JSON list of C-alpha atoms in Angstrom, two decimals:
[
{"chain": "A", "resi": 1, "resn": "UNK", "atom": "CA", "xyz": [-0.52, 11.67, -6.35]},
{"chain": "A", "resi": 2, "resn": "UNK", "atom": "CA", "xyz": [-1.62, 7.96, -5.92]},
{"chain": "A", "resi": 3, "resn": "UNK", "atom": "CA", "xyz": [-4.25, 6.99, -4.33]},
{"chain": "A", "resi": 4, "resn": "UNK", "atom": "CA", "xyz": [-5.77, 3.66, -3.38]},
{"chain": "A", "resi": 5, "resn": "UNK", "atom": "CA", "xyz": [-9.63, 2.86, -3.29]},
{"chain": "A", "resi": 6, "resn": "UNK", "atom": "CA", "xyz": [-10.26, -0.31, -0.95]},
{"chain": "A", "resi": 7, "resn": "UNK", "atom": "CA", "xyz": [-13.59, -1.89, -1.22]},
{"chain": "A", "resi": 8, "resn": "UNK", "atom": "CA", "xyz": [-15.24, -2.85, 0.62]},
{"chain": "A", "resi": 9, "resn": "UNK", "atom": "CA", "xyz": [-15.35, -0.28, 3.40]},
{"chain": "A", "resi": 10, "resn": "UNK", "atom": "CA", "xyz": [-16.58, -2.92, 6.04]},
{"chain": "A", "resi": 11, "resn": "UNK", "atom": "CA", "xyz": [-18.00, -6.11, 6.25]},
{"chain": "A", "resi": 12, "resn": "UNK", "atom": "CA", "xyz": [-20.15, -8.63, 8.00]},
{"chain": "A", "resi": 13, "resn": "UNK", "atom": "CA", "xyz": [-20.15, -11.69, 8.13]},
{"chain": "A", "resi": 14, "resn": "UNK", "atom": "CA", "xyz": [-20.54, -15.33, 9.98]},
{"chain": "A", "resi": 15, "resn": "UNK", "atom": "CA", "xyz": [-17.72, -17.38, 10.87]},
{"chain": "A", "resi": 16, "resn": "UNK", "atom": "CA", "xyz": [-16.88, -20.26, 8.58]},
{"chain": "A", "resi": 17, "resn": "UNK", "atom": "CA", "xyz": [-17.83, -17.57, 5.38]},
{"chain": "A", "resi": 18, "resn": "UNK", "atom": "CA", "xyz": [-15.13, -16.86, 2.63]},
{"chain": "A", "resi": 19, "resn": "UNK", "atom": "CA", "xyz": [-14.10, -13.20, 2.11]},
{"chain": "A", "resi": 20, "resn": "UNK", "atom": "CA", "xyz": [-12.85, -11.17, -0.47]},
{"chain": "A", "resi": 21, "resn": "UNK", "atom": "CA", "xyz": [-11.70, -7.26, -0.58]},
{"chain": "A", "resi": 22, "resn": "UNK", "atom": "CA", "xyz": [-9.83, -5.66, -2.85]},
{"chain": "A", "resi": 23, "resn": "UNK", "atom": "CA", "xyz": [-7.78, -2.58, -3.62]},
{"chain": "A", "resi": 24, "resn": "UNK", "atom": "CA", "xyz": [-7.44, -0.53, -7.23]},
{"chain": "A", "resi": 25, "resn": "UNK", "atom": "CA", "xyz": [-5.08, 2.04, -8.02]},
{"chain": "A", "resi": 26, "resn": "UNK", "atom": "CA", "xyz": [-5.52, 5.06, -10.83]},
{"chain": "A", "resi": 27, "resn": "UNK", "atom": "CA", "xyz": [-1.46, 4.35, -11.95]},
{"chain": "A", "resi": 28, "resn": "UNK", "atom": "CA", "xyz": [0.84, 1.30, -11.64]},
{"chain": "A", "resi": 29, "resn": "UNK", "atom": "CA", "xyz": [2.49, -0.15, -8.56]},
{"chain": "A", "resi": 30, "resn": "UNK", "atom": "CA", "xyz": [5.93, -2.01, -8.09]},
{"chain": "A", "resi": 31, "resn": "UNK", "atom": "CA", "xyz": [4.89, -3.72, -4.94]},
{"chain": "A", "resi": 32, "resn": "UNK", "atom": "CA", "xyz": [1.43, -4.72, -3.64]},
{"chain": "A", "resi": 33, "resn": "UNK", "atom": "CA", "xyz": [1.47, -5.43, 0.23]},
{"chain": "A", "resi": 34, "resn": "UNK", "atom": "CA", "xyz": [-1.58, -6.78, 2.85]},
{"chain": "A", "resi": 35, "resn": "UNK", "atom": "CA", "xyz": [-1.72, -5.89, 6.30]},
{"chain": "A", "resi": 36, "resn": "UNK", "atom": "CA", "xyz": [-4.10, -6.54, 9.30]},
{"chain": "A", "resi": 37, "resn": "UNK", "atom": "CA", "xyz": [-4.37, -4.39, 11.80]},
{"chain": "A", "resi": 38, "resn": "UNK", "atom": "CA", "xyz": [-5.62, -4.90, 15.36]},
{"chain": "A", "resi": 39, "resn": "UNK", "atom": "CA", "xyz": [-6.86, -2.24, 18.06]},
{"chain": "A", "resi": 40, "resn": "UNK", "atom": "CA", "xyz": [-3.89, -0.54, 19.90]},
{"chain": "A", "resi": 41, "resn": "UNK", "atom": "CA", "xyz": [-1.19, -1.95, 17.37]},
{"chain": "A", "resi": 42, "resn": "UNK", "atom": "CA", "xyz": [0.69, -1.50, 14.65]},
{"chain": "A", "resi": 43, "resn": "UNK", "atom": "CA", "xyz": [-0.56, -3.00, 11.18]},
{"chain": "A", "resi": 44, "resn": "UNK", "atom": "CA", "xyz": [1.49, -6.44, 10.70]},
{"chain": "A", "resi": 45, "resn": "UNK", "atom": "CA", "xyz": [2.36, -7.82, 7.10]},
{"chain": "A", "resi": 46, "resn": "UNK", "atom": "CA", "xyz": [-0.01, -10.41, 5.81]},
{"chain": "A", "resi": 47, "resn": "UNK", "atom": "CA", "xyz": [0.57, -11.30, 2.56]},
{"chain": "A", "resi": 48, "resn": "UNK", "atom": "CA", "xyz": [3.83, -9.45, -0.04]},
{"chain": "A", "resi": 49, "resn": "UNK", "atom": "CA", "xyz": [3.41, -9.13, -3.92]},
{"chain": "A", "resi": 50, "resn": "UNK", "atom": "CA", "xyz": [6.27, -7.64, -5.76]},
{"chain": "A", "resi": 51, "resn": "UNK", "atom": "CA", "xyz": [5.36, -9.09, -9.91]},
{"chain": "A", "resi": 52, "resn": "UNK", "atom": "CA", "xyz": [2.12, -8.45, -11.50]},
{"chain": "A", "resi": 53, "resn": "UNK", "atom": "CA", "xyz": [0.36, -11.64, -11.83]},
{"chain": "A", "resi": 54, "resn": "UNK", "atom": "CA", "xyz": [1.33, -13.53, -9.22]},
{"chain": "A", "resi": 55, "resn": "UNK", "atom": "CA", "xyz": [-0.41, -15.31, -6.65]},
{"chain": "A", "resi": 56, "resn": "UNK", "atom": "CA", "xyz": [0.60, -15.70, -3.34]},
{"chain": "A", "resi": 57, "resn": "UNK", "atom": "CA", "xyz": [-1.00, -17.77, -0.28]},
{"chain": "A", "resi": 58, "resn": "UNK", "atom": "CA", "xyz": [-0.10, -17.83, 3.67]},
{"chain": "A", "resi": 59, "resn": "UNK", "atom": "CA", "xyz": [-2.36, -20.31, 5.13]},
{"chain": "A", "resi": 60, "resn": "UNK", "atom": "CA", "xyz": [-6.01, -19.57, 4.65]},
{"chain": "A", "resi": 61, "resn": "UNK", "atom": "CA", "xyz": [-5.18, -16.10, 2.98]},
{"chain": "A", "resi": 62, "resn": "UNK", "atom": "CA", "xyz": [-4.88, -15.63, -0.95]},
{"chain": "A", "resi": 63, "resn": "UNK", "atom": "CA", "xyz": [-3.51, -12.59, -2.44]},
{"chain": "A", "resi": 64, "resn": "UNK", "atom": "CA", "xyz": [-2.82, -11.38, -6.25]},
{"chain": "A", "resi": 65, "resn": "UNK", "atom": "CA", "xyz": [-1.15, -8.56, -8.20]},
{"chain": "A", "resi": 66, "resn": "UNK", "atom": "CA", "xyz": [-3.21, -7.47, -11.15]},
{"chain": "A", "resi": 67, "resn": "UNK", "atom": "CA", "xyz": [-2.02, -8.06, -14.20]},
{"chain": "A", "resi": 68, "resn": "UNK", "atom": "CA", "xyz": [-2.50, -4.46, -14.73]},
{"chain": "A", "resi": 69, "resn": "UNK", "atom": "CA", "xyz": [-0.68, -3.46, -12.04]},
{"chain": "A", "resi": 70, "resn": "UNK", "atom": "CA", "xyz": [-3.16, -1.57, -10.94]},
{"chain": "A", "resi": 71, "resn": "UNK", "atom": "CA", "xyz": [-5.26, -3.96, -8.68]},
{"chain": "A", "resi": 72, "resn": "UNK", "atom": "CA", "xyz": [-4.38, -6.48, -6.13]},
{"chain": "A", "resi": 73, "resn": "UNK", "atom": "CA", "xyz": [-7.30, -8.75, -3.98]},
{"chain": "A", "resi": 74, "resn": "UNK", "atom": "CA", "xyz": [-7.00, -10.28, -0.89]},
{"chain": "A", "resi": 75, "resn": "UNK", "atom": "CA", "xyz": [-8.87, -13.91, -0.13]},
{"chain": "A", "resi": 76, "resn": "UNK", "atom": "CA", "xyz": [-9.83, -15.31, 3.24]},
{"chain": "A", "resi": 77, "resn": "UNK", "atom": "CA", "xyz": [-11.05, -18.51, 3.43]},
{"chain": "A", "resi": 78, "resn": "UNK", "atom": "CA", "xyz": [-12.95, -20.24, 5.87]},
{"chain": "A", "resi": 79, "resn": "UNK", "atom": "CA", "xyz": [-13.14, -17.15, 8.24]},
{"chain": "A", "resi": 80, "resn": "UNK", "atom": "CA", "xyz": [-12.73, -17.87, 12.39]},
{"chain": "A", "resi": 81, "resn": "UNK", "atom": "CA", "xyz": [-12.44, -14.92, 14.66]},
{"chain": "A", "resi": 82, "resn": "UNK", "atom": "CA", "xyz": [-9.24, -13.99, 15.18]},
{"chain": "A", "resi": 83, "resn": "UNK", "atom": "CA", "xyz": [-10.08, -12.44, 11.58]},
{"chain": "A", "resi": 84, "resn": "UNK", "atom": "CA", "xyz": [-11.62, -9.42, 12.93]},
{"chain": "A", "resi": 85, "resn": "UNK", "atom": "CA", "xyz": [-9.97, -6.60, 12.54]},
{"chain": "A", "resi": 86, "resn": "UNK", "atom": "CA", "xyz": [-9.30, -3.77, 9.81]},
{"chain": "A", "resi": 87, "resn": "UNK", "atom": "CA", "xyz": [-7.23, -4.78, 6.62]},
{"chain": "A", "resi": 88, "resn": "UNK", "atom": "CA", "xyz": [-5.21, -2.10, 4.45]},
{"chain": "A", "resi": 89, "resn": "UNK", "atom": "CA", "xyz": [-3.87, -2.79, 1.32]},
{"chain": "A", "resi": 90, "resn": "UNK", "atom": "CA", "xyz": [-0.85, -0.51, 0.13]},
{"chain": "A", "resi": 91, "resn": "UNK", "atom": "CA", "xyz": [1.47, 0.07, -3.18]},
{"chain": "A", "resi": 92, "resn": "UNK", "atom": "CA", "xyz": [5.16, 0.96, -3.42]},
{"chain": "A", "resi": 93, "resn": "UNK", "atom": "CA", "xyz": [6.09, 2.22, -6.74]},
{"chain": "A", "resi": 94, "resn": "UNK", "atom": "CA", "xyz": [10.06, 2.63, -7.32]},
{"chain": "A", "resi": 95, "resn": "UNK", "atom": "CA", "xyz": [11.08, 6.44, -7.74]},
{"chain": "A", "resi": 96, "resn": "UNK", "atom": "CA", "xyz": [8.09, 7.58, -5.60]},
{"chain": "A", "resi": 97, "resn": "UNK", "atom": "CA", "xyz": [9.58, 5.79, -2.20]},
{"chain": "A", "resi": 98, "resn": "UNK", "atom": "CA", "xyz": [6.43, 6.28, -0.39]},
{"chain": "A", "resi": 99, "resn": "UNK", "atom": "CA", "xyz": [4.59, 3.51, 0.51]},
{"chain": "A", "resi": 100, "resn": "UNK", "atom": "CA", "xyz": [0.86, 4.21, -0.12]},
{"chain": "A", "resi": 101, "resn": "UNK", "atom": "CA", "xyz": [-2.29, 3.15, 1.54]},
{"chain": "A", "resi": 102, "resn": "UNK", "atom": "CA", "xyz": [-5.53, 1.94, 0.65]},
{"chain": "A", "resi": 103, "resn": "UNK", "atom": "CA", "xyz": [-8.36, 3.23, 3.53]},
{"chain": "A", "resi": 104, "resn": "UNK", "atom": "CA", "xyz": [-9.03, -0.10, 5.52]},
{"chain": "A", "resi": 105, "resn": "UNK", "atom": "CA", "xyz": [-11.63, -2.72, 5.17]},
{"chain": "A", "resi": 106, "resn": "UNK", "atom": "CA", "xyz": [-13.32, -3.22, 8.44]},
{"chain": "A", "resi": 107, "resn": "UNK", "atom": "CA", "xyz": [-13.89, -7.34, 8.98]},
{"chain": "A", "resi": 108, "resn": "UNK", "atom": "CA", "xyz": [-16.71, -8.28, 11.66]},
{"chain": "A", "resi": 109, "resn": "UNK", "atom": "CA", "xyz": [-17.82, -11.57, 12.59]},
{"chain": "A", "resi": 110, "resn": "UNK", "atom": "CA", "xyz": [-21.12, -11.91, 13.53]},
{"chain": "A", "resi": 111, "resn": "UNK", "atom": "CA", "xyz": [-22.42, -14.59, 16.35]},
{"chain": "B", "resi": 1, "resn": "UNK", "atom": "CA", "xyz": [16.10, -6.48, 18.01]},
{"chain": "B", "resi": 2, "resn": "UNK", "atom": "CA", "xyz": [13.39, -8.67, 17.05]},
{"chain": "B", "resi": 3, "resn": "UNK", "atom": "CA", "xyz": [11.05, -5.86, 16.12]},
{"chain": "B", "resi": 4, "resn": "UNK", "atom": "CA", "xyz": [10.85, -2.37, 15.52]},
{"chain": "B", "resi": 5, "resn": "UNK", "atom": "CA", "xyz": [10.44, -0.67, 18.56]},
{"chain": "B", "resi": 6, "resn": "UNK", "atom": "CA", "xyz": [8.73, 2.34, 19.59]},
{"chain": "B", "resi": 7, "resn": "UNK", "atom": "CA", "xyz": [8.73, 4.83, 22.53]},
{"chain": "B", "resi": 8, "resn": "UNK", "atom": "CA", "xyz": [6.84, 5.98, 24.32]},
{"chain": "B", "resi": 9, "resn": "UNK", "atom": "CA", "xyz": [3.74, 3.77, 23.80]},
{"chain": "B", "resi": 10, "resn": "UNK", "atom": "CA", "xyz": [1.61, 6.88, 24.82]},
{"chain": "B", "resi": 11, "resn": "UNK", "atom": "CA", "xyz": [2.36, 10.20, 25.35]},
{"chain": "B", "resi": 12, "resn": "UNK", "atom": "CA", "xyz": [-0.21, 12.89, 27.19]},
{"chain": "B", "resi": 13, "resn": "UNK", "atom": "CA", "xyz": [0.77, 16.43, 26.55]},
{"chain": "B", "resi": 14, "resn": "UNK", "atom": "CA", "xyz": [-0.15, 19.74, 27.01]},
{"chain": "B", "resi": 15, "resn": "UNK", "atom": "CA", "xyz": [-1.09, 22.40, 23.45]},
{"chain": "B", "resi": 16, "resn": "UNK", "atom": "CA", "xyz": [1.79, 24.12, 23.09]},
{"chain": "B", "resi": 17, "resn": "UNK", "atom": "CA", "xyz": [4.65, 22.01, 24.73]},
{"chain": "B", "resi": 18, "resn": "UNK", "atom": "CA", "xyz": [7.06, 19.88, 22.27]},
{"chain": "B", "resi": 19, "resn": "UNK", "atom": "CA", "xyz": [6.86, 16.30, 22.06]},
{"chain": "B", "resi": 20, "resn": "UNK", "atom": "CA", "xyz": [9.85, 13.67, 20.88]},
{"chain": "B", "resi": 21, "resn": "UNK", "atom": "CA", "xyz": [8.86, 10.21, 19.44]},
{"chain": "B", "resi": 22, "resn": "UNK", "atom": "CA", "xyz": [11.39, 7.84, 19.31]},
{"chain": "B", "resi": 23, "resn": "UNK", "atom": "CA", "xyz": [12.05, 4.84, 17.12]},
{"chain": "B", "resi": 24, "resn": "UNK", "atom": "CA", "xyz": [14.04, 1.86, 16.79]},
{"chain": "B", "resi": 25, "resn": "UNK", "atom": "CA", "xyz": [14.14, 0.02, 13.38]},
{"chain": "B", "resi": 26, "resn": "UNK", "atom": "CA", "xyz": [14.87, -3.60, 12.78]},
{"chain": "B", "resi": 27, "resn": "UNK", "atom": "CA", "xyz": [18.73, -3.68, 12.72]},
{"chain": "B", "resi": 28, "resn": "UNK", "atom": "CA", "xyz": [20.01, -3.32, 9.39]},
{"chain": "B", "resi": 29, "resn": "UNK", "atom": "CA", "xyz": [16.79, -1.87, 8.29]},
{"chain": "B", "resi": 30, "resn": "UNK", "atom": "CA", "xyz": [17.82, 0.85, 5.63]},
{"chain": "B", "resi": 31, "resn": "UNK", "atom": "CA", "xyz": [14.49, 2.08, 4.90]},
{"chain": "B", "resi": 32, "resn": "UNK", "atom": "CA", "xyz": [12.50, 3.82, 7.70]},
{"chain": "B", "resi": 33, "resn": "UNK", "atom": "CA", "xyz": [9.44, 5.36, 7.79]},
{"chain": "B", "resi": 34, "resn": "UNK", "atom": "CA", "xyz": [6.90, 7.53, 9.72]},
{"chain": "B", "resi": 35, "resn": "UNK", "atom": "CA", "xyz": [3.23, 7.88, 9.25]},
{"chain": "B", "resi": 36, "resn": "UNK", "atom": "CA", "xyz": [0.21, 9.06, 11.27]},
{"chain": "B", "resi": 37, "resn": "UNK", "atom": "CA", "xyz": [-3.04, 7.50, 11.83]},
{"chain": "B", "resi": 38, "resn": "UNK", "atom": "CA", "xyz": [-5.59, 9.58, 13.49]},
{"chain": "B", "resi": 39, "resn": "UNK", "atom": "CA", "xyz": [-8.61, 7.59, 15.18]},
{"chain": "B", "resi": 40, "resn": "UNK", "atom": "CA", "xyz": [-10.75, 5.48, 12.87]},
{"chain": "B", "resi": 41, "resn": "UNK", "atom": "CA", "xyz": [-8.35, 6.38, 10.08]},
{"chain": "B", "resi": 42, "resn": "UNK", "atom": "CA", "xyz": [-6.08, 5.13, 7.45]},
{"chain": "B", "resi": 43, "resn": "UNK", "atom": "CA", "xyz": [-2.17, 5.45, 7.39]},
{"chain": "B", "resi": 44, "resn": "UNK", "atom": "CA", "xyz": [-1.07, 8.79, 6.57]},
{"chain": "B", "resi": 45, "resn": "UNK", "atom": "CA", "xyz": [2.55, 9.15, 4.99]},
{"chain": "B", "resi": 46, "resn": "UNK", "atom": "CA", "xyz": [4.94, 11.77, 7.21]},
{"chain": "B", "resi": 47, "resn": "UNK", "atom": "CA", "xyz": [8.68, 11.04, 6.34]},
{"chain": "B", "resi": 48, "resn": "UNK", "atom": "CA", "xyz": [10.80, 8.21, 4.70]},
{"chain": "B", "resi": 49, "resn": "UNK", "atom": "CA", "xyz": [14.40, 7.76, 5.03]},
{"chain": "B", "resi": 50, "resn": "UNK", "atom": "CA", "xyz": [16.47, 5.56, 3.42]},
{"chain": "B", "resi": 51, "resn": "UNK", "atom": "CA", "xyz": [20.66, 4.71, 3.95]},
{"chain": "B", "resi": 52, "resn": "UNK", "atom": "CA", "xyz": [22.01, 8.02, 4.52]},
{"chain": "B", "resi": 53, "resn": "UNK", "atom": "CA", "xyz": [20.19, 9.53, 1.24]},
{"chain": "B", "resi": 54, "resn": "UNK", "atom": "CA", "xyz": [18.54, 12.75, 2.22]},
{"chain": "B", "resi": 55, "resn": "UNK", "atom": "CA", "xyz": [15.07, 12.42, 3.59]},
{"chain": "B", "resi": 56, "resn": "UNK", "atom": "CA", "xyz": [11.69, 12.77, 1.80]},
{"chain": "B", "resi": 57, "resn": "UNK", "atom": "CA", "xyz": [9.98, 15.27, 3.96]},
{"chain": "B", "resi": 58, "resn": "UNK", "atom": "CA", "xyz": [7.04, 15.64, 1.48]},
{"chain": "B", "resi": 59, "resn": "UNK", "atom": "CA", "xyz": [4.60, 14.04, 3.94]},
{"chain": "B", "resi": 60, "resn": "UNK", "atom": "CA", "xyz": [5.16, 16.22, 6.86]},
{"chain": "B", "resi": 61, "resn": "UNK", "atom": "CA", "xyz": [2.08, 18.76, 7.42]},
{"chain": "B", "resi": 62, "resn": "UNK", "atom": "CA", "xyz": [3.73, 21.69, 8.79]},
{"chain": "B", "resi": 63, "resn": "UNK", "atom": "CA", "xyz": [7.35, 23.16, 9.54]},
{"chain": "B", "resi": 64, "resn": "UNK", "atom": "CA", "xyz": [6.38, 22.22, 13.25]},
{"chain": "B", "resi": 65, "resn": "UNK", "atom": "CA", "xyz": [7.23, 18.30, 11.92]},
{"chain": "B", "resi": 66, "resn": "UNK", "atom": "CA", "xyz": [10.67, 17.36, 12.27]},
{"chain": "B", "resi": 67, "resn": "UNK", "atom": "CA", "xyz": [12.64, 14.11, 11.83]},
{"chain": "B", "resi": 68, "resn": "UNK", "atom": "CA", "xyz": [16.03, 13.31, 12.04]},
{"chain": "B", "resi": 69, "resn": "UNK", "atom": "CA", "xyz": [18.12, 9.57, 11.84]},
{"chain": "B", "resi": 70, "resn": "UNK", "atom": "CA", "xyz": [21.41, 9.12, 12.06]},
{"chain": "B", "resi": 71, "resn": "UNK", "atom": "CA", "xyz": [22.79, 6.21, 9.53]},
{"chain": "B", "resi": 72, "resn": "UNK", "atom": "CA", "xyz": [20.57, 3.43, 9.87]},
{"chain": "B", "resi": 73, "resn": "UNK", "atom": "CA", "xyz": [19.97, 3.29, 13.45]},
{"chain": "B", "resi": 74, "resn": "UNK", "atom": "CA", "xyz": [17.69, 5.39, 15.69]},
{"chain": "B", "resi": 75, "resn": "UNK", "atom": "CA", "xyz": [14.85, 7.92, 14.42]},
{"chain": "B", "resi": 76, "resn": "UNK", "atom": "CA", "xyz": [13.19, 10.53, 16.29]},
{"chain": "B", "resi": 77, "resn": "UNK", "atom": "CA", "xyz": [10.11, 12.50, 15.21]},
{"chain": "B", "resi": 78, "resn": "UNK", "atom": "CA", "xyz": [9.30, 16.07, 16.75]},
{"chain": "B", "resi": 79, "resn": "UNK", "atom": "CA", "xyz": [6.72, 17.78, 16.72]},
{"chain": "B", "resi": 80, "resn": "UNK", "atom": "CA", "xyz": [6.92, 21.40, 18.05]},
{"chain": "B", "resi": 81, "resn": "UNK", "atom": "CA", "xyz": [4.29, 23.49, 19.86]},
{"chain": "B", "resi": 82, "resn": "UNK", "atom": "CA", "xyz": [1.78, 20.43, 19.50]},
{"chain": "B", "resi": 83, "resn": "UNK", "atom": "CA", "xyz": [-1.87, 20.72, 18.61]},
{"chain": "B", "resi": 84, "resn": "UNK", "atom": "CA", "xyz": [-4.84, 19.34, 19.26]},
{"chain": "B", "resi": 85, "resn": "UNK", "atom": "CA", "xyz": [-5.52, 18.35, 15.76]},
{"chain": "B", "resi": 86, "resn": "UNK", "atom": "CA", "xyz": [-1.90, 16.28, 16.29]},
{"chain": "B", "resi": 87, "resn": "UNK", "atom": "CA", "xyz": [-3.52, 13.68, 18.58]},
{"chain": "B", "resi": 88, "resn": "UNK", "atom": "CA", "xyz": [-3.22, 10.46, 16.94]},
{"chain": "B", "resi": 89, "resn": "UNK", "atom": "CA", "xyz": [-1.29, 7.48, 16.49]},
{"chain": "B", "resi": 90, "resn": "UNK", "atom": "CA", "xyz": [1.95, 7.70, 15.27]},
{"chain": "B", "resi": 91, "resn": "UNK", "atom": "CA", "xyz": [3.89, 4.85, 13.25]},
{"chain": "B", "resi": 92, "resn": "UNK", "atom": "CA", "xyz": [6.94, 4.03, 12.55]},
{"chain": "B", "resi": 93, "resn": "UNK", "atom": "CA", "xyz": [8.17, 1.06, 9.93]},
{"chain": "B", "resi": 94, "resn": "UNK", "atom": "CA", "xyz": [11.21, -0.29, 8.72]},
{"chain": "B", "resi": 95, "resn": "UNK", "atom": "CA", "xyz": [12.17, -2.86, 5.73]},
{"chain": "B", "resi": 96, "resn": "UNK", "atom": "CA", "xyz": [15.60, -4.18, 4.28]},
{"chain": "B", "resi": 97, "resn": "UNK", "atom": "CA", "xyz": [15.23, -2.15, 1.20]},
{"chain": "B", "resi": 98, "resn": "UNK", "atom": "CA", "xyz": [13.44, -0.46, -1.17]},
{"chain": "B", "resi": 99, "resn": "UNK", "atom": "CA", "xyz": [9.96, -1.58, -2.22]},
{"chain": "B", "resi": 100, "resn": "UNK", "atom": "CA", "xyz": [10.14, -5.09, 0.35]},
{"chain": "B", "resi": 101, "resn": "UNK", "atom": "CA", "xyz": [7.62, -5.61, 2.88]},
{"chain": "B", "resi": 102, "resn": "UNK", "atom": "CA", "xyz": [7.90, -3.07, 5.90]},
{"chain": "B", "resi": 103, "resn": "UNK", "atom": "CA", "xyz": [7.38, -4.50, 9.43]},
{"chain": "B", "resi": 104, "resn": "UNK", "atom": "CA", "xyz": [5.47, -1.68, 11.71]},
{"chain": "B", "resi": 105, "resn": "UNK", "atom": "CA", "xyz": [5.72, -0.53, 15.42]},
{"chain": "B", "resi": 106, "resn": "UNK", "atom": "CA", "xyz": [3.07, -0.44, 17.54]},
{"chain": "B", "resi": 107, "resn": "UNK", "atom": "CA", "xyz": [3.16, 3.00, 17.51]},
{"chain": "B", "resi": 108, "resn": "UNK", "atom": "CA", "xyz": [2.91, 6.18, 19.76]},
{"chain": "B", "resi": 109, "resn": "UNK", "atom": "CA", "xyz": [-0.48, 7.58, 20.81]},
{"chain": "B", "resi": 110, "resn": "UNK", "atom": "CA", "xyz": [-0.28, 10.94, 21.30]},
{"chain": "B", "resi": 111, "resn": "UNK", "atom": "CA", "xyz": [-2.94, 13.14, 22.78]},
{"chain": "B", "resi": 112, "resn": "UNK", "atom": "CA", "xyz": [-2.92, 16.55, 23.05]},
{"chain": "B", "resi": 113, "resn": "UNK", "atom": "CA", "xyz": [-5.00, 18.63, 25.72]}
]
C-alpha cells in the first residue's frame, strides 16, 4: 500500500526560527493535506493541496504539492509557541478512498 | 453542528466487555471516517464511509471491529470483547466529499484494564 515518510521525526528549535518538514510518498497522490495536532485533541487542518505544483499559504505557514506528486513540504515562518505540537502530513489518492498518513513531526520550542 | 462531534470523550472499560463509540459528522458530511491512534503514534486507518456506498472495512484489525452509519448522519464504532492492545485514541473525521480536506473529532480515549 502507500505509505508516507515524514522527516523530520522531531525538532528543536528557538522561537523566532523558520521551519521546514516535509513528507514523500513511493506513488502519486490526488490530495496533499497538513494538520497540527495538539495533546488530548483531534488533528485540525492546516494547510489543503489538491494540484501538483501549487503553493498555498495561511498566515505564517507555506505549503506545496510536488510537482511529482509525490512530495509535499510544509513552511513555518517566524516560529512563536503556540507552534508546538506534532504535525502529520497525509495523501488522498482517488480510487483508494483512504486518506493516508505520514508519522508526525514533533515541533519543540526551546527557552 | 459546528464540528464533528464525538462521544464519549473517554471511555474506561473492563477486557472482555464491549464498547460503542459514537460519532457525529459535520452535517452534510458524505464522507466519514474512523482511525486509531495509539499513544505516541500516528493515525491509523479503520473504516471509511461514504453516501450510502458500501463501506471500506479494509482498515479494521479484527472481526471484533464493527461500524455501521446510517445515510449520512450518525456513526458508531464497536468493538467487541475489547483488549488491552485496543487502548488508544480513537478518531473520527468527516469532509464534503471525496479527496477535500477532512475536519477531525477530538476523539475517544479508550482504555482497557
Amino acid at each position: 500500500g502507500q505509505q508516507l515518510n515524514q522527516s523530520p521525526q522531531s525538532m528543536f528549535i528557538q522561537e523566532g526560527e523558520d521551519v521546514s518538514m516535509n513528507c514523500t510518498s513511493s506513488s502519486i497522490f490526488n490530495t496533499w493535506l497538513w494538520y497540527k495536532q495538539d495533546p488530548g485533541e483531534g488533528p485540525v487542518l492546516l494547510i489543503a493541496l489538491y494540484k501538483a505544483g501549487e503553493l498555498t499559504s495561511n498566515g505564517r505557514l507555506t505549503a506545496q504539492f510536488g510537482i511529482t506528486r509525490k512530495d509535499s513540504f510544509l513552511n513555518i515562518s517566524a516560529s512563536i509557541p503556540s507552534d508546538v505540537g506534532i504535525y502529520f502530513c497525509a495523501g488522498y489518492y482517488f480510487g483508494n478512498e483512504k486518506l493516508t498518513f505520514g508519522t508526525g513531526t514533533r515541533l519543540t520550542i526551546i527557552p | 453542528g459546528a464540528g464533528v462531534s464525538q462521544s464519549p470523550s473517554n471511555k474506561v472499560t473492563e477486557k472482555g466487555k464491549d464498547v460503542e463509540l459514537r460519532c457525529d459528522p459535520i452535517s452534510g458530511h458524505t464522507a466519514l471516517y474512523w482511525y486509531r491512534q495509539r499513544l505516541g503514534q500516528g493515525l491509523e486507518f479503520l473504516i471509511y464511509f461514504q453516501g450510502n456506498s458500501a463501506p471500506d472495512k479494509s482498515g479494521l484489525p479484527s472481526d471484533r471491529f464493527s461500524a455501521e452509519r446510517t445515510g449520512e448522519s450518525v456513526s458508531t464504532l464497536t468493538i467487541q470483547r475489547t483488549q488491552q492492545e485496543d487502548s488508544a485514541v480513537y478518531l473520527c473525521a468527516s469532509s464534503l466529499a471525496r479527496g477535500r480536506g477532512y475536519t477531525f473529532g477530538s476523539g475517544t480515549r479508550l482504555t482497557v484494564v
